[in-house]
Amino acid sequence: MKNIITIISKEFTRFFTDKRMILMTVLPAIMIYAVYTFMGTLMGDMFSPDEDHASQIFAVNTPASIVQSAPMFGLTIQSAGANEIDIIKENIINNEADLLIIFPQNFDELVGEFDSRTGPAPNVEMYFKSTEPNSQEAYFMMTALLDAYKSSLVTLFDINRGVENPDLATPENVAAMLISMLMPMLLMIVLFSGVMGLALESITGEKERGTIATLLVSPLKRRELAIGKILSLAVLSFLSGIVTAAATILALPNLMGGAAEDSINVDIYSATDYILLALIILTTLLLMVAMVSIVSAYAKTVKEAGQATTPLMILVMLVGVSGMFGGGAQTEMIYFFIPLYGSVQSMSGIFSLDYSVVNVLIACISTLVYASIGGFVLTKMFNSEKVMFSR
């Protein structure tokens, strides 16, 4: 144990005295916050209508009943002739108009005389441009006006009269859903990136420079060297992951354009949630460290190791993305025995506040077993002169 602690101390000293490595650890968190803020602002500008925009709405055969109801919805409808239909459509395409509505002639009379047994109901045509927020907003508002008009014709029952908030989804539910969709994927990618940067330098870098040969010929057992490397890299990667995860949570409201500022709140999670999340992250890091360390030990140069870990990075990304689909975390126990996938499902369940403690613990234990197998393989590689002294 003393030798293992010595290796861990050596790795910590190397990391915390290297300003470049510290910067590379903090930089992803800064980049995530900046990129999410920029993306949120950009998406807000792209998909939000202009507040000061006056909708250009044109209607053919405009009925008096609709014209009278339009001001209540903040709309102004301009009458147009049938001969202007093609021109207005072209203006909508060129963002010079927002909406065109074509009513049948004598619309109010047709509606008043309509009988479903004698034929189809009068048809109203609406044309808009879905890629233009102002046009889409005008379409939604006009649809709401027509729905209200349609409902006023025959009042057989009311919906939610006197109910102030029919939406039973709490802000905590909304926050948990949003976080559970994004965080597992981001955590897996960021954690693996941190592991890759640290492990390549710690093993392949020392191998390329020849410094690891000094450790291999020392009285230190190679098993102790392998365990010390894995544990130190896992702890350092865990610290990197905490910084990045915190930056991601802080940046989520910015990503959503500020719409979720009142919803996203880390207070929705209990101490148990944080403990289980820390366990699953730490065990997953151990497995990632073992995977990348094996590749690093086999490679001759840092460049070669970086190329060799690319397939692993793609695999981690695919597994991370799987957490965004499927309607929530898996509940069957068998899924939590699958390496990496079980970790993603555990994270999704914890973030969504819908998980089984037993399944999360199974994922932690099984991941720890896989990491131990990886550590055993790494030890065997350290014992191989052909592998460790090839340069």
XYZ file of C-alpha atoms in Angstrom:
391
model
C 0.000 0.000 0.000
C 2.900 2.334 0.730
C 4.231 1.929 -2.805
C 0.777 2.525 -4.273
C 0.427 5.742 -2.260
C 3.875 6.796 -3.485
C 2.749 6.366 -7.110
C -0.450 8.291 -6.431
C 1.534 11.090 -4.752
C 3.884 11.221 -7.732
C 0.965 11.533 -10.173
C -0.696 14.234 -8.056
C 2.547 16.210 -7.876
C 3.039 15.937 -11.612
C -0.527 17.138 -12.247
C -0.807 20.002 -9.762
C 2.615 21.423 -10.611
C 1.884 21.453 -14.336
C -0.020 24.647 -15.180
C -0.731 23.342 -18.660
C -2.530 20.260 -17.380
C -4.543 22.293 -14.867
C -5.555 24.675 -17.642
C -6.591 21.768 -19.867
C -8.756 20.489 -16.995
C -10.518 23.796 -16.360
C -10.719 24.888 -20.002
C -13.459 22.368 -21.029
C -15.715 23.686 -18.238
C -15.172 27.266 -19.405
C -15.804 26.255 -23.013
C -19.006 24.393 -22.122
C -20.396 27.410 -20.278
C -19.457 29.772 -23.096
C -20.743 27.508 -25.873
C -24.034 26.770 -24.102
C -24.611 30.460 -23.466
C -23.880 31.274 -27.098
C -26.101 28.436 -28.366
C -28.958 29.488 -26.091
C -28.754 33.072 -27.285
C -28.536 31.960 -30.910
C -31.491 29.578 -30.648
C -33.499 32.213 -28.812
C -32.925 34.658 -31.647
C -33.692 32.025 -34.279
C -36.901 30.582 -32.844
C -38.428 33.487 -30.915
C -40.646 36.030 -32.679
C -39.732 39.701 -32.530
C -41.526 41.393 -29.637
C -42.010 44.632 -31.559
C -43.110 42.957 -34.776
C -46.575 43.811 -36.098
C -47.919 40.726 -37.837
C -48.829 41.183 -41.484
C -51.991 39.067 -41.783
C -54.078 39.081 -44.955
C -57.481 37.469 -45.406
C -59.636 36.813 -48.435
C -63.427 36.987 -47.987
C -62.896 38.155 -44.402
C -66.030 37.534 -42.287
C -67.159 40.327 -39.950
C -67.209 37.971 -36.949
C -63.493 37.202 -37.293
C -62.557 40.871 -37.819
C -64.380 41.777 -34.584
C -62.629 39.015 -32.606
C -59.116 39.695 -33.915
C -58.236 42.641 -31.561
C -58.872 40.420 -28.514
C -55.975 38.229 -29.688
C -53.758 41.172 -30.540
C -54.192 40.638 -34.269
C -54.962 42.997 -37.125
C -56.370 41.444 -40.292
C -56.061 43.173 -43.645
C -58.566 42.321 -46.358
C -57.280 41.119 -49.713
C -58.853 40.122 -52.986
C -58.760 36.680 -54.581
C -56.501 38.074 -57.294
C -53.817 38.868 -54.662
C -53.433 35.336 -53.314
C -50.339 34.429 -55.336
C -48.666 37.757 -54.554
C -49.255 37.387 -50.806
C -47.904 33.812 -50.876
C -44.763 35.095 -52.556
C -44.479 37.821 -49.920
C -44.712 35.192 -47.155
C -41.878 33.245 -48.772
C -39.812 36.468 -48.893
C -40.670 37.327 -45.249
C -42.644 40.376 -46.335
C -45.933 38.969 -45.018
C -46.705 36.545 -42.193
C -50.028 34.837 -42.850
C -52.658 34.379 -45.541
C -56.173 33.171 -44.678
C -58.693 32.234 -47.334
C -62.274 32.034 -46.120
C -65.104 30.694 -48.269
C -67.564 33.334 -49.421
C -70.402 34.054 -46.994
C -68.478 32.259 -44.241
C -70.749 33.349 -41.369
C -73.900 32.230 -43.210
C -72.342 28.873 -44.129
C -71.339 28.268 -40.523
C -74.762 29.209 -39.224
C -76.523 26.890 -41.683
C -74.031 23.998 -41.422
C -75.466 20.537 -40.863
C -73.035 17.613 -40.717
C -75.643 15.382 -42.326
C -75.748 17.404 -45.532
C -72.029 17.817 -46.337
C -68.573 18.832 -45.160
C -67.996 21.842 -42.951
C -66.781 25.130 -44.447
C -63.024 25.002 -45.016
C -60.571 27.745 -44.038
C -57.131 27.735 -45.670
C -54.099 29.255 -43.932
C -50.636 29.695 -45.387
C -47.533 30.618 -43.368
C -43.776 30.000 -43.267
C -42.773 27.639 -40.462
C -39.092 28.577 -40.618
C -39.915 32.212 -39.843
C -40.770 32.750 -36.120
C -42.977 35.777 -36.782
C -44.989 33.909 -39.400
C -45.321 30.852 -37.176
C -46.443 33.005 -34.252
C -49.108 34.623 -36.408
C -50.331 31.184 -37.475
C -50.599 29.967 -33.876
C -52.459 33.096 -32.786
C -54.891 32.872 -35.697
C -55.468 29.192 -35.001
C -56.291 30.076 -31.396
C -58.755 32.735 -32.603
C -60.508 30.299 -34.951
C -60.624 27.609 -32.256
C -62.233 30.072 -29.863
C -64.720 31.110 -32.551
C -65.537 27.486 -33.289
C -66.061 26.709 -29.617
C -68.369 29.694 -29.168
C -70.825 28.385 -31.756
C -72.047 25.491 -29.616
C -71.335 25.556 -25.889
C -72.085 22.080 -24.593
C -69.439 22.123 -21.884
C -66.482 24.163 -20.629
C -62.901 23.020 -20.039
C -60.984 23.960 -16.867
C -63.360 26.745 -15.847
C -61.871 28.349 -12.735
C -58.758 26.153 -12.832
C -55.738 28.421 -12.561
C -53.018 25.887 -13.306
C -54.127 22.673 -15.040
C -50.508 21.623 -15.635
C -49.630 19.198 -12.821
C -45.972 18.994 -13.841
C -43.964 20.778 -11.152
C -40.870 22.861 -11.923
C -38.867 20.090 -10.272
C -40.275 17.551 -12.750
C -39.443 19.806 -15.680
C -35.917 20.455 -14.431
C -35.263 16.763 -13.780
C -36.503 15.800 -17.239
C -34.335 18.376 -19.004
C -31.235 17.558 -16.973
C -31.687 13.782 -17.384
C -31.762 14.153 -21.182
C -28.537 16.122 -21.442
C -26.328 15.388 -18.464
C -25.576 11.634 -18.933
C -24.346 12.166 -22.490
C -22.307 15.224 -21.559
C -20.828 13.581 -18.474
C -19.764 10.467 -20.367
C -18.083 12.477 -23.124
C -16.410 14.953 -20.798
C -15.272 12.296 -18.324
C -13.787 10.175 -21.093
C -12.051 13.203 -22.599
C -10.503 14.009 -19.237
C -9.408 10.411 -18.715
C -7.921 10.256 -22.182
C -5.899 13.438 -21.724
C -4.534 12.341 -18.355
C -3.907 8.659 -19.130
C -2.140 9.235 -22.433
C 0.320 11.598 -20.792
C 0.744 9.479 -17.656
C 1.456 6.166 -19.381
C 2.249 6.634 -23.064
C 3.967 9.957 -22.418
C 6.288 8.460 -19.827
C 6.803 5.430 -22.031
C 7.729 7.626 -24.991
C 10.122 9.693 -22.881
C 11.612 6.562 -21.290
C 10.855 7.629 -17.693
C 8.537 4.694 -17.050
C 11.455 2.319 -17.644
C 13.056 3.663 -14.437
C 9.961 2.732 -12.454
C 9.768 -0.713 -14.028
C 13.332 -1.639 -13.010
C 12.898 -0.322 -9.452
C 12.000 -2.604 -6.497
C 8.410 -1.445 -6.988
C 6.084 -4.280 -7.990
C 4.477 -3.720 -11.347
C 1.097 -4.605 -9.907
C 1.491 -1.721 -7.462
C 2.490 0.591 -10.294
C -0.612 -0.344 -12.306
C -2.964 0.100 -9.328
C -1.360 3.412 -8.379
C -1.695 4.722 -11.920
C -5.365 3.712 -12.178
C -6.375 5.139 -8.795
C -4.558 8.436 -9.265
C -5.938 8.915 -12.773
C -9.457 8.101 -11.540
C -9.273 10.694 -8.747
C -7.851 13.370 -11.039
C -10.470 12.589 -13.682
C -13.166 12.733 -10.996
C -12.033 16.229 -9.990
C -12.112 17.255 -13.638
C -15.593 15.767 -13.982
C -16.901 17.690 -10.951
C -15.711 20.997 -12.402
C -17.216 20.221 -15.800
C -20.512 18.927 -14.376
C -20.909 22.089 -12.267
C -20.268 24.265 -15.328
C -22.805 22.245 -17.318
C -25.543 22.596 -14.682
C -24.908 26.344 -14.409
C -25.026 26.663 -18.204
C -28.285 24.733 -18.754
C -30.557 27.780 -18.222
C -28.418 29.697 -20.713
C -28.744 26.859 -23.228
C -32.527 27.138 -22.978
C -32.467 30.861 -23.569
C -33.229 31.680 -19.947
C -36.650 30.008 -20.130
C -35.688 27.539 -17.452
C -34.016 29.897 -15.034
C -36.771 29.355 -12.465
C -36.946 25.621 -13.095
C -33.372 24.361 -13.136
C -32.386 24.082 -9.517
C -29.946 21.601 -8.072
C -31.919 21.712 -4.803
C -34.330 19.159 -6.262
C -31.756 16.428 -5.596
C -31.213 14.881 -2.164
C -27.991 13.820 -0.478
C -28.719 10.212 -1.469
C -28.959 11.230 -5.116
C -25.590 12.957 -4.959
C -23.943 10.018 -3.187
C -25.238 7.508 -5.739
C -24.256 9.819 -8.599
C -20.756 10.162 -7.168
C -20.475 6.380 -6.851
C -21.556 5.707 -10.411
C -19.275 8.434 -11.771
C -16.271 7.204 -9.786
C -16.723 3.545 -10.784
C -17.291 4.564 -14.395
C -14.110 6.603 -14.271
C -12.207 3.575 -12.993
C -13.453 1.570 -15.959
C -12.610 4.359 -18.405
C -9.157 4.726 -16.889
C -8.569 0.982 -17.229
C -9.721 1.020 -20.864
C -7.623 4.007 -21.880
C -4.620 2.818 -19.831
C -4.600 -0.511 -21.674
C -4.553 1.301 -25.013
C -1.907 3.727 -23.728
C 0.335 0.909 -22.489
C 0.138 -0.850 -25.838
C 0.836 2.289 -27.934
C 4.385 3.444 -28.599
C 3.711 7.183 -28.870
C 1.125 9.633 -27.560
C -0.028 10.299 -31.136
C -0.528 6.598 -31.781
C -2.408 6.243 -28.484
C -4.674 9.149 -29.381
C -5.585 7.525 -32.674
C -6.164 4.176 -30.986
C -8.578 5.669 -28.421
C -10.769 7.286 -31.095
C -12.973 4.170 -31.469
C -13.404 4.122 -27.693
C -14.462 7.772 -27.778
C -17.054 7.021 -30.470
C -18.353 4.099 -28.415
C -18.683 6.271 -25.311
C -20.511 8.949 -27.326
C -22.988 6.427 -28.728
C -23.649 4.944 -25.307
C -24.067 8.445 -23.866
C -26.550 9.463 -26.557
C -28.657 6.365 -25.791
C -29.658 8.028 -22.524
C -31.624 10.657 -24.465
C -33.986 8.096 -25.963
C -36.271 5.382 -24.695
C -38.587 7.486 -22.545
C -36.460 7.423 -19.402
C -34.069 5.075 -17.668
C -34.366 1.327 -18.054
C -35.958 -0.568 -15.180
C -34.905 -4.141 -15.994
C -31.968 -5.229 -13.864
C -30.107 -6.927 -16.733
C -29.303 -3.589 -18.417
C -27.290 -2.424 -15.419
C -24.781 -5.239 -15.853
C -23.738 -3.845 -19.258
C -20.505 -1.821 -18.967
C -20.916 1.916 -19.640
C -24.554 1.479 -20.710
C -25.530 0.588 -17.154
C -23.749 3.735 -15.969
C -25.671 5.922 -18.425
C -28.981 4.385 -17.372
C -28.106 4.944 -13.727
C -27.264 8.594 -14.390
C -30.503 9.073 -16.344
C -32.523 7.560 -13.524
C -30.820 9.670 -10.853
C -31.159 12.911 -12.792
C -34.824 12.194 -13.586
C -35.533 11.282 -9.925
C -36.900 7.940 -11.079
C -34.501 5.134 -10.261
C -33.966 1.967 -8.262
C -31.174 2.080 -5.695
C -30.594 -1.642 -6.247
C -30.085 -1.146 -9.991
C -27.673 1.733 -9.427
C -25.656 -0.326 -6.942
C -25.604 -3.236 -9.391
C -24.218 -0.898 -12.059
C -21.564 0.360 -9.624
C -20.491 -3.125 -8.537
C -20.474 -4.600 -12.040
C -18.542 -1.598 -13.380
C -16.039 -1.996 -10.539
C -15.611 -5.655 -11.504
C -14.983 -4.718 -15.139
C -12.477 -2.070 -14.002
C -10.713 -4.691 -11.876
C -10.449 -6.957 -14.896
C -8.981 -4.033 -16.819
C -6.503 -3.434 -14.012
C -5.487 -7.093 -14.115
C -4.916 -6.862 -17.880
C -2.886 -3.672 -17.387
C -0.745 -5.417 -14.781
C -0.039 -8.233 -17.222
C 0.945 -5.647 -19.821
C 3.276 -3.959 -17.330
C 4.887 -7.354 -16.733
C 5.537 -7.747 -20.459
C 8.965 -6.449 -21.423
C 7.984 -6.511 -25.081
C 5.019 -4.207 -24.482
C 6.524 -1.755 -21.994
C 9.957 -1.330 -23.564
C 8.814 -1.046 -27.187
C 9.554 2.476 -28.438
